[in-house]
Amino acid sequence: MEDSEKLLVEEKVFESAKKLTGANYVKSKLPFFPTSPGVYRMISETGKVLYVGKAKNLRNRLDSYAHPERKPVRIQRMIFQIDHIELIETATEAEAFLLENDLIKKLKPYYNILLKDDKTFPHLLLTTKDEWPQLIKHRGGQNIKGEYFGPYASATAVNETLAILQKAFLLRSCADHVFQNRSRPCLLHQIKRCCAPCANKISKEDYQKLVDDVLDFMHGKSSKIQENLMIEMNEASEQLNYEKAAVLRDRIRALNQIQSQSMDLGGIENGDVVAVYQDAGQCSVVVFFYRNGRGCGSYASFPEQTEDQTDGEILKAFLGQFYIHHQVPKEILVNTEFDELELVGQAFRTKISAHGRGAKKRLVDRAVLNAKEALLQKRMQGMVRADLLEQLRQLVGASNPLKRIETYDNSHIQGTNAVGAMIVATPSGFDKKSYRKYNIVGIGYTPGDDFQMMDEVLTRRLKRGLVEGNLPDLILIDGGMIQLQMALNVLERLQIKNIIAVGVAKGEDRNAGKETLYFKDKLPLNLEFDNPVLHYIQRLRDEAHRFVITTHRAKRNKSTLVSALDEIKGIGGKRKKALLTHFGSVQAIKSVSWEEISKVAGISEVLAKQIETALKS
């Protein structure tokens, strides 16, 4: 037998012995496992959590892992890696289900189905803590006293609804500090989207009636409101008060616009429709939100690690991880049956049913169609992106696939308010959670030195990357050979050898489409105008430019306003503090009149006028 064959046999023997470890561990510990409900965690030799599961009877459930030959290949691989198992007993199986999904969300085990693209959803909030309640968009914890409506699938969906409700009910939407310090109506009042309670254009009694109407409408009592508005409009018209009649007409139209968004929901007042779709090893799940008899948009998710999983298993995992941190509706319609459907409903205290009939079936079918379209669209985008990344890899001479691309840019005005920015692209697209802003310190060099500023940003980023272990495969620098050489110097100084740097310089007159690419060991290259790789590089550079300009503008505006306040003669630290304490921010001071400013202790009318002039200029 040759040495290579002996080595292969030895490796197989070693692997066989290793494969027995997990199953043998389970067999040896089985008599000591409790028979109560609970959650178990499979732990590897390195302490990594491999899998989190739940069981009605822990001993019976774990017994199945003592026989890996009965499991799919993927689960066999997991069993072979088990070093030990940690258990948490619970009072009920439903409690175990909730704990299981909470742990999956936190630990992200490799062998569990994972919902990685989870997000928070905005709501509409009608505040009740205020003397003059306001209708606003709200995202985050529901810790403000008031009535919440939603969730809405996107910011766009809630903004569109909010705009229509402003036309229909004219409630204020401004922040408290703006409302409290305003004496003249704002633009929203002029365009008939606010009744201007700040300027006493409406009594508290009439305003409260509007608030009550909003509550009734959002709870589905729209017919009575529209009838009352129609009566008021006709009365105003008969009294020749055509301006009031026109306002009432516009409010009725706004209500009809919202009504037209509704459809036959088959009796669903407060429910979600969830559909899963699988094809060629990939899957998507779509959720349609329906609240108070109206649609609130849809959300598409793409769970990972779904290999060899049935639609029902994916759906159960999705429901568990999705609703563990989101509002649970009274009813959930799904497109497929799955084991423990009743248990999941019991855990979340909701009714879960499959398929439905009539209008409900149409809603489910619609969700399935949207799930299919979402997956096809994602696949097409992924195929295009994968092809572009492969072409880019070959272009820059990378030996391995490009998994993380970072693009850098900086912005300043004659060295002031200097900021740097980094955007990140992966095979899944722009990774906005990994974007970073850098307030440039500028120690040891002339303010406005673009090369040194980029040196500072790159050094700070890559030093941290060495510690965190998240270095990029490719970095793109806005500029030519000089900027590229600066980046190469940083890489050499930090002794980083496995990152490729490329300079991207615009052509004459900074024309897009005539970019030149600069490399360390190759001649500069100009790609054809219609080259898709060039378009991809342009997208990366433009995204970095957009991000850094937005960052710089925000910093500059803040700095400009504060500087304007500091430069006013007679404004010292004490008066500045009094102004900011009263109004909350310089931006709020800018939005009010000098009469309001003069109400602050220590601010005379003359000084208030100076402040108004300075800030508004």
Coordinates of C-alpha atoms in Angstrom, one line a residue:
M1 CA 0.0 0.0 0.0
E2 CA 1.4 3.4 -1.0
D3 CA 1.9 6.2 1.6
S4 CA -0.9 8.3 0.1
E5 CA -3.3 5.4 0.4
K6 CA -2.2 4.7 4.0
L7 CA -2.7 8.4 4.8
L8 CA -6.2 8.3 3.3
V9 CA -7.1 5.2 5.4
E10 CA -5.7 6.8 8.6
E11 CA -7.8 9.9 7.9
K12 CA -10.9 7.8 7.4
V13 CA -10.3 5.9 10.7
F14 CA -9.7 9.2 12.5
E15 CA -12.9 10.7 11.0
S16 CA -14.9 7.5 11.9
A17 CA -13.7 7.7 15.5
K18 CA -14.5 11.4 15.6
K19 CA -18.0 10.8 14.2
L20 CA -18.8 8.4 17.1
T21 CA -17.9 11.0 19.7
G22 CA -21.2 13.0 19.6
A23 CA -23.5 10.0 19.4
N24 CA -21.6 8.2 22.1
Y25 CA -21.8 11.2 24.4
V26 CA -25.5 11.3 24.0
K27 CA -25.9 7.6 24.7
S28 CA -23.7 7.9 27.8
K29 CA -25.7 10.9 29.2
L30 CA -29.2 9.7 28.1
P31 CA -30.2 8.2 31.5
F32 CA -29.4 11.5 33.2
F33 CA -31.4 13.7 30.9
P34 CA -34.8 14.8 32.4
T35 CA -38.1 13.9 30.9
S36 CA -39.6 17.4 31.3
P37 CA -40.0 20.0 28.6
G38 CA -37.1 22.2 27.9
V39 CA -34.4 23.6 25.5
Y40 CA -31.1 22.0 24.6
R41 CA -27.9 23.4 23.2
M42 CA -25.4 21.4 21.2
I43 CA -21.9 22.7 22.0
S44 CA -18.7 21.9 20.0
E45 CA -15.3 21.3 21.5
T46 CA -14.4 24.9 21.0
G47 CA -17.5 26.1 22.9
K48 CA -19.4 27.1 19.8
V49 CA -23.1 26.6 19.8
L50 CA -24.0 24.2 17.0
Y51 CA -27.7 23.9 17.4
V52 CA -30.6 25.0 19.7
G53 CA -33.7 22.9 19.9
K54 CA -36.7 22.3 22.2
A55 CA -38.6 19.3 23.3
K56 CA -41.7 18.2 25.2
N57 CA -39.6 15.4 26.7
L58 CA -35.9 16.2 26.6
R59 CA -34.8 12.6 27.1
N60 CA -36.9 11.2 24.3
R61 CA -35.9 14.0 22.0
L62 CA -32.2 13.7 22.6
D63 CA -32.4 9.9 22.2
S64 CA -32.8 10.5 18.4
Y65 CA -29.3 12.1 18.3
A66 CA -27.8 8.8 19.7
H67 CA -28.7 7.3 16.2
P68 CA -27.2 9.6 13.6
E69 CA -27.7 7.1 10.9
R70 CA -31.4 8.0 11.0
K71 CA -30.8 11.7 10.5
P72 CA -30.1 13.7 7.3
V73 CA -26.5 14.1 6.3
R74 CA -26.5 17.7 7.5
I75 CA -27.6 16.8 11.0
Q76 CA -25.2 13.9 11.0
R77 CA -22.3 16.4 10.5
M78 CA -23.7 18.4 13.5
I79 CA -23.9 15.3 15.7
F80 CA -20.3 14.4 15.0
Q81 CA -19.2 17.8 16.3
I82 CA -21.0 17.6 19.6
D83 CA -18.7 17.8 22.6
H84 CA -21.4 18.3 25.3
I85 CA -25.1 19.4 25.6
E86 CA -26.5 22.1 27.9
L87 CA -30.1 21.9 29.0
I88 CA -32.7 24.4 30.3
E89 CA -35.9 22.9 31.7
T90 CA -39.2 24.8 31.3
A91 CA -42.7 24.5 32.7
T92 CA -44.4 23.9 29.4
E93 CA -43.5 23.0 25.8
A94 CA -44.9 26.4 24.7
E95 CA -42.5 28.2 27.0
A96 CA -39.7 26.0 25.6
F97 CA -40.6 27.1 22.1
L98 CA -40.3 30.7 23.0
L99 CA -37.0 30.3 24.8
E100 CA -35.7 28.2 21.9
N101 CA -36.3 31.0 19.4
D102 CA -35.0 33.7 21.7
L103 CA -31.7 31.8 22.0
I104 CA -31.5 31.2 18.2
K105 CA -31.9 34.9 17.6
K106 CA -29.1 35.7 20.1
L107 CA -26.7 32.8 19.4
K108 CA -27.2 32.3 15.6
P109 CA -26.2 28.6 15.7
Y110 CA -24.8 27.2 12.4
Y111 CA -27.3 24.3 12.1
N112 CA -30.5 26.2 12.8
I113 CA -32.6 28.0 10.2
L114 CA -31.7 31.6 10.7
L115 CA -33.7 34.8 10.1
K116 CA -30.7 37.1 9.5
D117 CA -32.5 40.0 7.7
D118 CA -34.8 40.8 10.6
K119 CA -35.8 44.4 11.1
T120 CA -37.9 46.8 13.1
F121 CA -41.2 48.1 11.7
P122 CA -42.5 51.7 12.0
H123 CA -45.9 52.5 13.5
L124 CA -48.2 55.5 13.5
L125 CA -48.5 57.0 17.0
L126 CA -51.3 59.3 18.2
T127 CA -49.9 60.7 21.4
T128 CA -52.3 61.1 24.3
K129 CA -49.8 62.5 26.8
D130 CA -50.0 65.9 25.2
E131 CA -52.5 68.7 25.7
W132 CA -52.7 68.8 21.9
P133 CA -52.1 65.2 20.7
Q134 CA -50.0 64.7 17.6
L135 CA -50.0 62.1 14.9
I136 CA -46.4 61.0 14.1
K137 CA -44.3 58.1 12.7
H138 CA -42.7 56.1 15.4
R139 CA -40.1 53.3 15.3
G140 CA -38.7 51.5 18.4
G141 CA -40.1 50.6 21.8
Q142 CA -43.7 51.6 22.5
N143 CA -42.8 53.6 25.6
I144 CA -44.6 56.8 24.7
K145 CA -48.1 57.1 26.0
G146 CA -50.6 57.0 23.2
E147 CA -52.4 54.8 20.6
Y148 CA -50.1 52.8 18.2
F149 CA -51.3 51.7 14.8
G150 CA -49.4 49.2 12.6
P151 CA -46.9 47.8 12.1
Y152 CA -46.3 49.1 8.6
A153 CA -44.0 47.2 6.3
S154 CA -41.8 50.1 5.4
A155 CA -41.1 53.8 6.1
T156 CA -42.6 54.6 2.7
A157 CA -45.9 52.9 3.6
V158 CA -46.2 54.7 6.9
N159 CA -45.2 58.1 5.4
E160 CA -47.8 57.7 2.7
T161 CA -50.5 56.9 5.2
L162 CA -49.4 59.7 7.5
A163 CA -49.6 62.2 4.6
I164 CA -53.1 61.2 3.8
L165 CA -54.2 61.3 7.4
Q166 CA -52.8 64.8 7.7
K167 CA -55.0 65.8 4.8
A168 CA -58.0 64.1 6.4
F169 CA -57.7 65.1 10.0
L170 CA -55.4 68.1 10.2
L171 CA -53.7 67.1 13.4
R172 CA -50.3 68.6 14.2
S173 CA -47.2 66.5 13.5
C174 CA -44.5 68.9 14.7
A175 CA -42.2 68.1 17.7
D176 CA -43.2 69.5 21.1
H177 CA -40.4 72.0 21.3
V178 CA -41.3 73.5 17.9
F179 CA -45.0 73.5 18.8
Q180 CA -44.5 75.2 22.2
N181 CA -42.4 78.0 20.7
R182 CA -44.4 78.8 17.6
S183 CA -46.8 81.7 17.4
R184 CA -47.5 81.8 13.6
P185 CA -48.9 78.9 11.5
C186 CA -46.3 76.9 9.5
L187 CA -46.4 75.8 5.9
L188 CA -48.5 72.7 6.7
H189 CA -51.3 74.9 7.8
Q190 CA -51.1 76.9 4.5
I191 CA -51.3 73.7 2.4
K192 CA -54.3 72.5 4.5
R193 CA -52.5 69.7 6.4
C194 CA -52.7 71.1 9.9
C195 CA -55.3 73.1 11.8
A196 CA -52.6 75.2 13.5
P197 CA -53.4 74.8 17.2
C198 CA -50.0 76.5 17.9
A199 CA -51.5 79.8 16.6
N200 CA -54.9 79.3 18.3
K201 CA -56.7 78.6 15.0
I202 CA -58.8 75.9 16.6
S203 CA -60.4 75.4 20.0
K204 CA -59.4 72.5 22.3
E205 CA -62.9 71.1 22.0
D206 CA -62.8 71.1 18.2
Y207 CA -59.3 69.7 18.2
Q208 CA -60.3 66.9 20.5
K209 CA -63.1 66.1 18.1
L210 CA -60.5 65.6 15.4
V211 CA -58.5 63.4 17.7
D212 CA -61.6 61.3 18.4
D213 CA -62.3 61.0 14.7
V214 CA -58.8 59.7 14.1
L215 CA -59.2 57.1 16.7
D216 CA -62.6 56.0 15.3
F217 CA -61.2 55.9 11.7
M218 CA -58.1 53.9 12.7
H219 CA -60.3 51.4 14.5
G220 CA -62.4 50.9 11.4
K221 CA -65.3 53.2 12.1
S222 CA -64.9 55.2 8.9
S223 CA -68.4 55.3 7.4
K224 CA -69.9 57.4 10.2
I225 CA -67.0 59.9 9.9
Q226 CA -67.4 60.3 6.2
E227 CA -71.2 60.7 6.6
N228 CA -70.6 63.5 9.1
L229 CA -68.1 65.2 6.9
M230 CA -70.4 65.1 4.0
I231 CA -73.2 66.7 6.0
E232 CA -70.8 69.5 7.2
M233 CA -69.6 70.1 3.6
N234 CA -73.2 70.4 2.3
E235 CA -74.1 72.8 5.1
A236 CA -71.0 74.9 4.4
S237 CA -71.9 75.0 0.7
E238 CA -75.5 76.0 1.4
Q239 CA -74.2 78.9 3.6
L240 CA -71.9 79.9 0.7
N241 CA -68.8 79.2 2.9
Y242 CA -67.0 77.6 -0.1
E243 CA -63.6 77.7 1.5
K244 CA -64.7 75.6 4.4
A245 CA -66.6 73.3 2.0
A246 CA -63.4 72.8 -0.1
V247 CA -61.4 71.8 3.0
L248 CA -64.1 69.3 3.9
R249 CA -64.2 68.0 0.4
D250 CA -60.4 67.4 0.4
R251 CA -60.7 65.6 3.8
I252 CA -63.4 63.3 2.3
R253 CA -61.2 62.6 -0.7
A254 CA -58.3 61.7 1.6
L255 CA -60.4 59.3 3.5
N256 CA -61.6 57.7 0.3
Q257 CA -58.0 57.3 -0.8
I258 CA -57.3 55.3 2.3
Q259 CA -60.5 53.3 1.8
S260 CA -59.5 52.5 -1.7
Q261 CA -56.4 50.8 -0.4
S262 CA -58.5 48.2 1.4
M263 CA -59.7 45.0 -0.2
D264 CA -61.9 42.0 0.7
L265 CA -59.9 40.6 3.6
G266 CA -62.3 37.7 4.3
G267 CA -63.1 38.9 7.8
I268 CA -59.4 39.6 8.8
E269 CA -59.4 42.7 11.0
N270 CA -56.1 42.3 12.7
G271 CA -53.9 39.6 11.1
D272 CA -50.9 38.6 9.1
V273 CA -50.6 36.4 6.0
V274 CA -47.3 34.5 5.8
A275 CA -46.2 32.4 2.8
V276 CA -43.0 30.4 2.2
Y277 CA -41.7 29.6 -1.3
Q278 CA -38.7 27.3 -2.1
D279 CA -36.8 26.7 -5.3
A280 CA -33.4 25.1 -6.0
G281 CA -32.2 25.3 -2.5
Q282 CA -33.2 28.8 -1.8
C283 CA -36.3 30.2 -0.1
S284 CA -38.2 33.3 0.7
V285 CA -40.9 34.2 3.2
V286 CA -43.3 37.1 2.7
V287 CA -45.5 38.6 5.4
F288 CA -48.5 40.8 4.6
F289 CA -49.7 43.0 7.4
Y290 CA -53.4 43.8 7.8
R291 CA -54.6 46.0 10.7
N292 CA -58.1 47.3 11.4
G293 CA -59.3 46.0 8.1
R294 CA -56.6 47.7 6.0
G295 CA -53.4 46.6 4.4
C296 CA -50.2 47.9 5.9
G297 CA -47.7 46.6 3.3
S298 CA -45.6 43.5 2.9
Y299 CA -42.1 42.4 4.0
A300 CA -39.9 39.8 2.3
S301 CA -37.3 37.8 4.2
F302 CA -34.8 35.2 3.0
P303 CA -34.0 32.7 5.8
E304 CA -30.6 31.0 5.7
Q305 CA -29.4 27.5 6.3
T306 CA -32.6 26.0 5.0
E307 CA -30.9 23.0 3.2
D308 CA -33.1 19.9 3.2
Q309 CA -35.8 21.6 5.2
T310 CA -39.5 21.4 4.3
D311 CA -41.7 24.4 3.8
G312 CA -43.4 23.6 7.1
E313 CA -40.1 23.5 9.0
I314 CA -39.0 26.8 7.5
L315 CA -42.3 28.4 8.3
K316 CA -42.3 27.2 11.9
A317 CA -38.7 28.5 12.4
F318 CA -39.6 31.8 10.7
L319 CA -42.7 32.4 12.9
G320 CA -40.8 31.6 16.0
Q321 CA -37.9 34.0 15.3
F322 CA -40.1 36.7 13.7
Y323 CA -42.8 37.1 16.3
I324 CA -40.5 36.6 19.3
H325 CA -39.6 40.3 18.9
H326 CA -42.5 41.7 16.9
Q327 CA -46.2 42.5 17.5
V328 CA -48.3 39.3 17.3
P329 CA -51.7 39.8 15.6
K330 CA -54.9 38.1 16.5
E331 CA -54.7 35.8 13.5
I332 CA -52.0 34.4 11.2
L333 CA -52.7 32.7 7.9
V334 CA -50.0 30.5 6.5
N335 CA -49.7 28.7 3.2
T336 CA -48.8 25.2 4.5
E337 CA -49.5 23.0 7.4
F338 CA -46.6 22.1 9.8
D339 CA -46.0 20.0 12.9
E340 CA -46.9 21.8 16.1
L341 CA -49.0 24.5 14.4
E342 CA -51.3 24.6 17.4
L343 CA -48.3 24.8 19.8
V344 CA -46.9 27.8 18.0
G345 CA -50.3 29.5 18.2
Q346 CA -50.5 28.7 21.8
A347 CA -47.0 30.1 22.5
F348 CA -47.9 33.4 20.9
R349 CA -51.5 33.4 22.0
T350 CA -52.9 33.7 18.5
K351 CA -54.8 31.7 16.0
I352 CA -52.8 30.1 13.2
S353 CA -54.5 28.5 10.3
A354 CA -53.4 27.1 6.9
H355 CA -54.7 27.9 3.4
G356 CA -58.1 29.4 4.3
R357 CA -61.1 29.6 2.0
G358 CA -62.7 32.2 -0.3
A359 CA -61.2 35.7 0.3
K360 CA -58.6 34.3 2.8
K361 CA -57.4 31.8 0.2
R362 CA -56.9 34.6 -2.2
L363 CA -54.9 36.5 0.3
V364 CA -52.7 33.4 0.9
D365 CA -52.3 32.9 -2.9
R366 CA -51.3 36.5 -3.3
A367 CA -48.6 36.1 -0.6
V368 CA -47.3 32.9 -2.2
L369 CA -47.0 34.7 -5.6
N370 CA -45.2 37.6 -3.9
A371 CA -42.8 35.2 -2.2
K372 CA -42.0 33.6 -5.5
E373 CA -41.4 36.9 -7.2
A374 CA -39.2 38.1 -4.3
L375 CA -37.0 35.0 -4.6
L376 CA -36.7 35.3 -8.3
Q377 CA -35.8 38.9 -8.1
K378 CA -33.2 38.2 -5.3
R379 CA -31.8 35.4 -7.4
M380 CA -31.5 37.5 -10.5
Q381 CA -29.8 40.3 -8.5
G382 CA -27.5 37.7 -6.9
M383 CA -26.5 36.2 -10.2
V384 CA -25.7 39.6 -11.7
R385 CA -23.8 40.6 -8.6
A386 CA -21.9 37.3 -8.5
D387 CA -20.9 37.7 -12.1
L388 CA -19.8 41.3 -11.6
L389 CA -17.7 40.2 -8.5
E390 CA -16.1 37.5 -10.5
Q391 CA -15.2 39.8 -13.3
L392 CA -13.9 42.4 -10.8
R393 CA -11.8 39.7 -9.0
Q394 CA -10.2 38.8 -12.3
L395 CA -9.6 42.5 -13.1
V396 CA -7.8 43.3 -9.9
G397 CA -6.0 40.0 -9.8
A398 CA -7.4 38.6 -6.6
S399 CA -6.8 34.9 -6.0
N400 CA -9.9 34.3 -3.9
P401 CA -13.5 35.5 -4.3
L402 CA -14.2 39.0 -3.1
K403 CA -16.4 38.7 0.0
R404 CA -15.9 42.3 1.3
I405 CA -15.2 45.4 -0.7
E406 CA -14.6 48.7 1.1
T407 CA -14.7 52.1 -0.6
Y408 CA -13.4 55.3 1.0
D409 CA -14.0 59.0 0.5
N410 CA -13.5 62.1 2.6
S411 CA -15.1 65.6 2.6
H412 CA -14.3 69.0 3.9
I413 CA -14.4 72.7 3.1
Q414 CA -10.9 74.2 3.3
G415 CA -10.1 71.7 6.0
T416 CA -13.1 72.5 8.2
N417 CA -15.6 69.9 9.4
A418 CA -13.4 67.2 7.8
V419 CA -15.0 63.7 7.8
G420 CA -14.1 60.4 6.2
A421 CA -16.4 57.6 5.3
M422 CA -16.3 53.9 4.4
I423 CA -19.0 51.9 2.7
V424 CA -19.0 48.1 2.5
A425 CA -20.2 45.9 -0.4
T426 CA -20.6 42.1 -0.1
P427 CA -22.0 39.4 -2.4
S428 CA -25.4 40.2 -0.9
G429 CA -25.1 43.9 -1.8
F430 CA -24.4 47.0 0.2
D431 CA -23.9 46.2 3.9
K432 CA -25.2 49.4 5.5
K433 CA -24.8 48.1 9.0
S434 CA -21.0 48.1 8.4
Y435 CA -20.8 51.6 7.1
R436 CA -18.5 53.8 9.2
K437 CA -18.1 57.6 9.7
Y438 CA -14.8 59.1 10.8
N439 CA -14.4 62.5 12.4
I440 CA -10.9 63.4 11.1
V441 CA -8.6 64.6 13.9
G442 CA -5.9 66.1 11.7
I443 CA -3.1 66.0 14.2
G444 CA 0.4 66.6 12.8
Y445 CA -0.6 67.8 9.3
T446 CA -2.1 70.8 7.6
P447 CA -6.0 70.9 7.7
G448 CA -7.4 70.1 4.2
D449 CA -4.5 67.8 3.2
D450 CA -6.6 65.1 1.4
F451 CA -3.8 62.6 1.3
Q452 CA -3.0 62.8 5.1
M453 CA -6.8 62.7 5.9
M454 CA -7.2 59.5 3.9
D455 CA -4.1 58.1 5.6
E456 CA -5.6 58.8 9.0
V457 CA -8.9 57.1 8.1
L458 CA -7.3 54.0 6.5
T459 CA -4.9 53.6 9.4
R460 CA -7.7 53.8 12.0
R461 CA -9.9 51.5 10.1
L462 CA -7.3 48.8 9.3
K463 CA -5.8 48.8 12.8
R464 CA -9.2 48.1 14.2
G465 CA -9.8 45.5 11.5
L466 CA -6.7 43.6 12.6
V467 CA -8.0 43.4 16.1
E468 CA -11.6 42.5 15.1
G469 CA -10.6 40.1 12.3
N470 CA -12.8 41.7 9.6
L471 CA -10.4 43.1 7.0
P472 CA -11.6 43.6 3.5
D473 CA -10.4 41.7 0.4
L474 CA -10.4 44.9 -1.8
I475 CA -10.3 48.6 -1.0
L476 CA -11.2 51.3 -3.6
I477 CA -9.7 54.7 -3.1
D478 CA -11.1 57.9 -4.8
G479 CA -8.1 59.2 -6.7
G480 CA -5.1 58.4 -8.9
M481 CA -1.7 57.0 -8.4
I482 CA -0.7 59.3 -5.6
Q483 CA -3.8 58.4 -3.5
L484 CA -3.2 54.7 -4.3
Q485 CA 0.4 55.0 -3.1
M486 CA -0.8 56.5 0.1
A487 CA -3.1 53.5 0.7
L488 CA -0.3 51.1 -0.2
N489 CA 2.0 52.8 2.4
V490 CA -0.6 52.3 5.1
L491 CA -0.9 48.6 4.2
E492 CA 2.9 48.3 4.3
R493 CA 3.2 50.2 7.6
L494 CA 0.6 47.9 9.2
Q495 CA 2.3 44.8 7.5
I496 CA -1.0 43.8 5.8
K497 CA -0.3 41.8 2.7
N498 CA -3.5 40.1 1.6
I499 CA -5.5 43.3 0.7
I500 CA -5.7 44.6 -2.8
A501 CA -5.9 48.4 -3.2
V502 CA -7.1 50.1 -6.4
G503 CA -7.4 53.9 -7.2
V504 CA -10.4 55.1 -9.1
A505 CA -9.8 58.5 -10.8
K506 CA -12.3 60.3 -12.9
G507 CA -11.3 61.5 -16.3
E508 CA -11.0 65.0 -17.7
D509 CA -13.5 67.4 -16.3
R510 CA -14.3 64.7 -13.8
N511 CA -16.5 62.9 -16.3
A512 CA -18.1 59.7 -15.1
G513 CA -17.5 57.0 -17.7
K514 CA -13.9 58.0 -18.4
E515 CA -12.5 56.7 -15.1
T516 CA -8.9 55.3 -14.9
L517 CA -8.1 52.5 -12.6
Y518 CA -4.7 52.5 -10.9
F519 CA -3.0 49.3 -9.6
K520 CA 0.1 48.5 -7.6
D521 CA 1.8 46.2 -10.2
K522 CA -0.1 46.9 -13.4
L523 CA -0.4 49.8 -15.8
P524 CA -3.4 52.1 -15.4
L525 CA -6.6 50.8 -17.2
N526 CA -9.5 52.6 -18.8
L527 CA -12.6 50.4 -19.1
E528 CA -15.1 50.8 -21.9
F529 CA -18.0 53.1 -21.2
D530 CA -20.5 50.2 -21.4
N531 CA -18.5 47.8 -19.3
P532 CA -20.7 46.4 -16.5
V533 CA -17.7 46.2 -14.1
L534 CA -17.1 49.9 -14.6
H535 CA -20.7 50.6 -13.8
Y536 CA -20.4 48.5 -10.6
I537 CA -17.2 50.4 -9.6
Q538 CA -19.1 53.7 -10.2
R539 CA -21.9 52.6 -8.0
L540 CA -19.5 51.8 -5.2
R541 CA -17.7 55.1 -5.6
D542 CA -21.0 57.1 -5.8
E543 CA -22.4 55.4 -2.7
A544 CA -19.3 56.3 -0.8
H545 CA -19.5 59.9 -2.1
R546 CA -23.2 60.1 -1.1
F547 CA -22.5 58.8 2.3
V548 CA -19.6 61.1 3.1
I549 CA -21.4 64.2 1.7
T550 CA -24.4 63.4 3.8
T551 CA -22.2 63.0 6.9
H552 CA -20.2 66.2 6.1
R553 CA -23.4 68.2 5.5
A554 CA -24.9 67.2 8.9
K555 CA -21.7 68.0 10.7
R556 CA -21.3 71.4 8.9
N557 CA -24.9 72.4 9.6
K558 CA -24.5 71.7 13.2
S559 CA -21.2 73.5 13.4
T560 CA -22.5 76.5 11.5
L561 CA -25.5 77.0 13.7
V562 CA -23.5 76.6 16.9
S563 CA -20.8 78.9 15.5
A564 CA -23.4 81.5 14.6
L565 CA -24.7 81.4 18.2
D566 CA -21.2 81.7 19.6
E567 CA -20.4 84.7 17.4
I568 CA -23.3 86.8 18.6
K569 CA -22.1 89.6 20.8
G570 CA -23.7 89.3 24.3
I571 CA -24.1 85.5 24.1
G572 CA -21.9 83.9 26.7
G573 CA -21.9 80.4 28.2
K574 CA -24.8 81.2 30.6
R575 CA -27.2 82.6 28.0
K576 CA -26.2 79.9 25.5
K577 CA -27.1 77.3 28.0
A578 CA -30.4 79.0 28.9
L579 CA -31.3 79.1 25.2
L580 CA -30.5 75.5 24.5
T581 CA -32.2 74.3 27.7
H582 CA -35.4 76.2 26.7
F583 CA -35.6 75.2 23.1
G584 CA -33.7 71.9 23.0
S585 CA -31.4 72.6 20.1
V586 CA -30.0 75.4 17.9
Q587 CA -32.2 74.2 15.0
A588 CA -35.2 74.7 17.2
I589 CA -34.1 78.3 18.0
K590 CA -33.7 78.9 14.3
S591 CA -37.3 77.9 13.6
V592 CA -39.0 80.4 16.1
S593 CA -39.5 84.2 16.0
W594 CA -37.5 86.7 18.0
E595 CA -40.6 87.2 20.2
E596 CA -40.4 83.6 21.4
I597 CA -36.6 83.9 21.9
S598 CA -37.1 87.0 24.1
K599 CA -39.2 84.9 26.5
V600 CA -36.0 83.2 27.7
A601 CA -34.6 84.5 30.9
G602 CA -31.7 86.9 30.3
I603 CA -32.6 87.5 26.6
S604 CA -33.7 91.1 25.8
E605 CA -35.8 92.0 22.8
V606 CA -32.8 93.6 21.1
L607 CA -30.6 90.5 21.7
A608 CA -33.5 88.2 20.6
K609 CA -33.6 90.1 17.2
Q610 CA -29.9 89.8 16.8
I611 CA -30.1 86.0 17.5
E612 CA -32.9 85.6 14.9
T613 CA -31.0 87.6 12.3
A614 CA -27.8 85.7 12.9
L615 CA -29.3 82.2 12.7
K616 CA -31.6 82.8 9.8
S617 CA -28.9 84.4 7.7

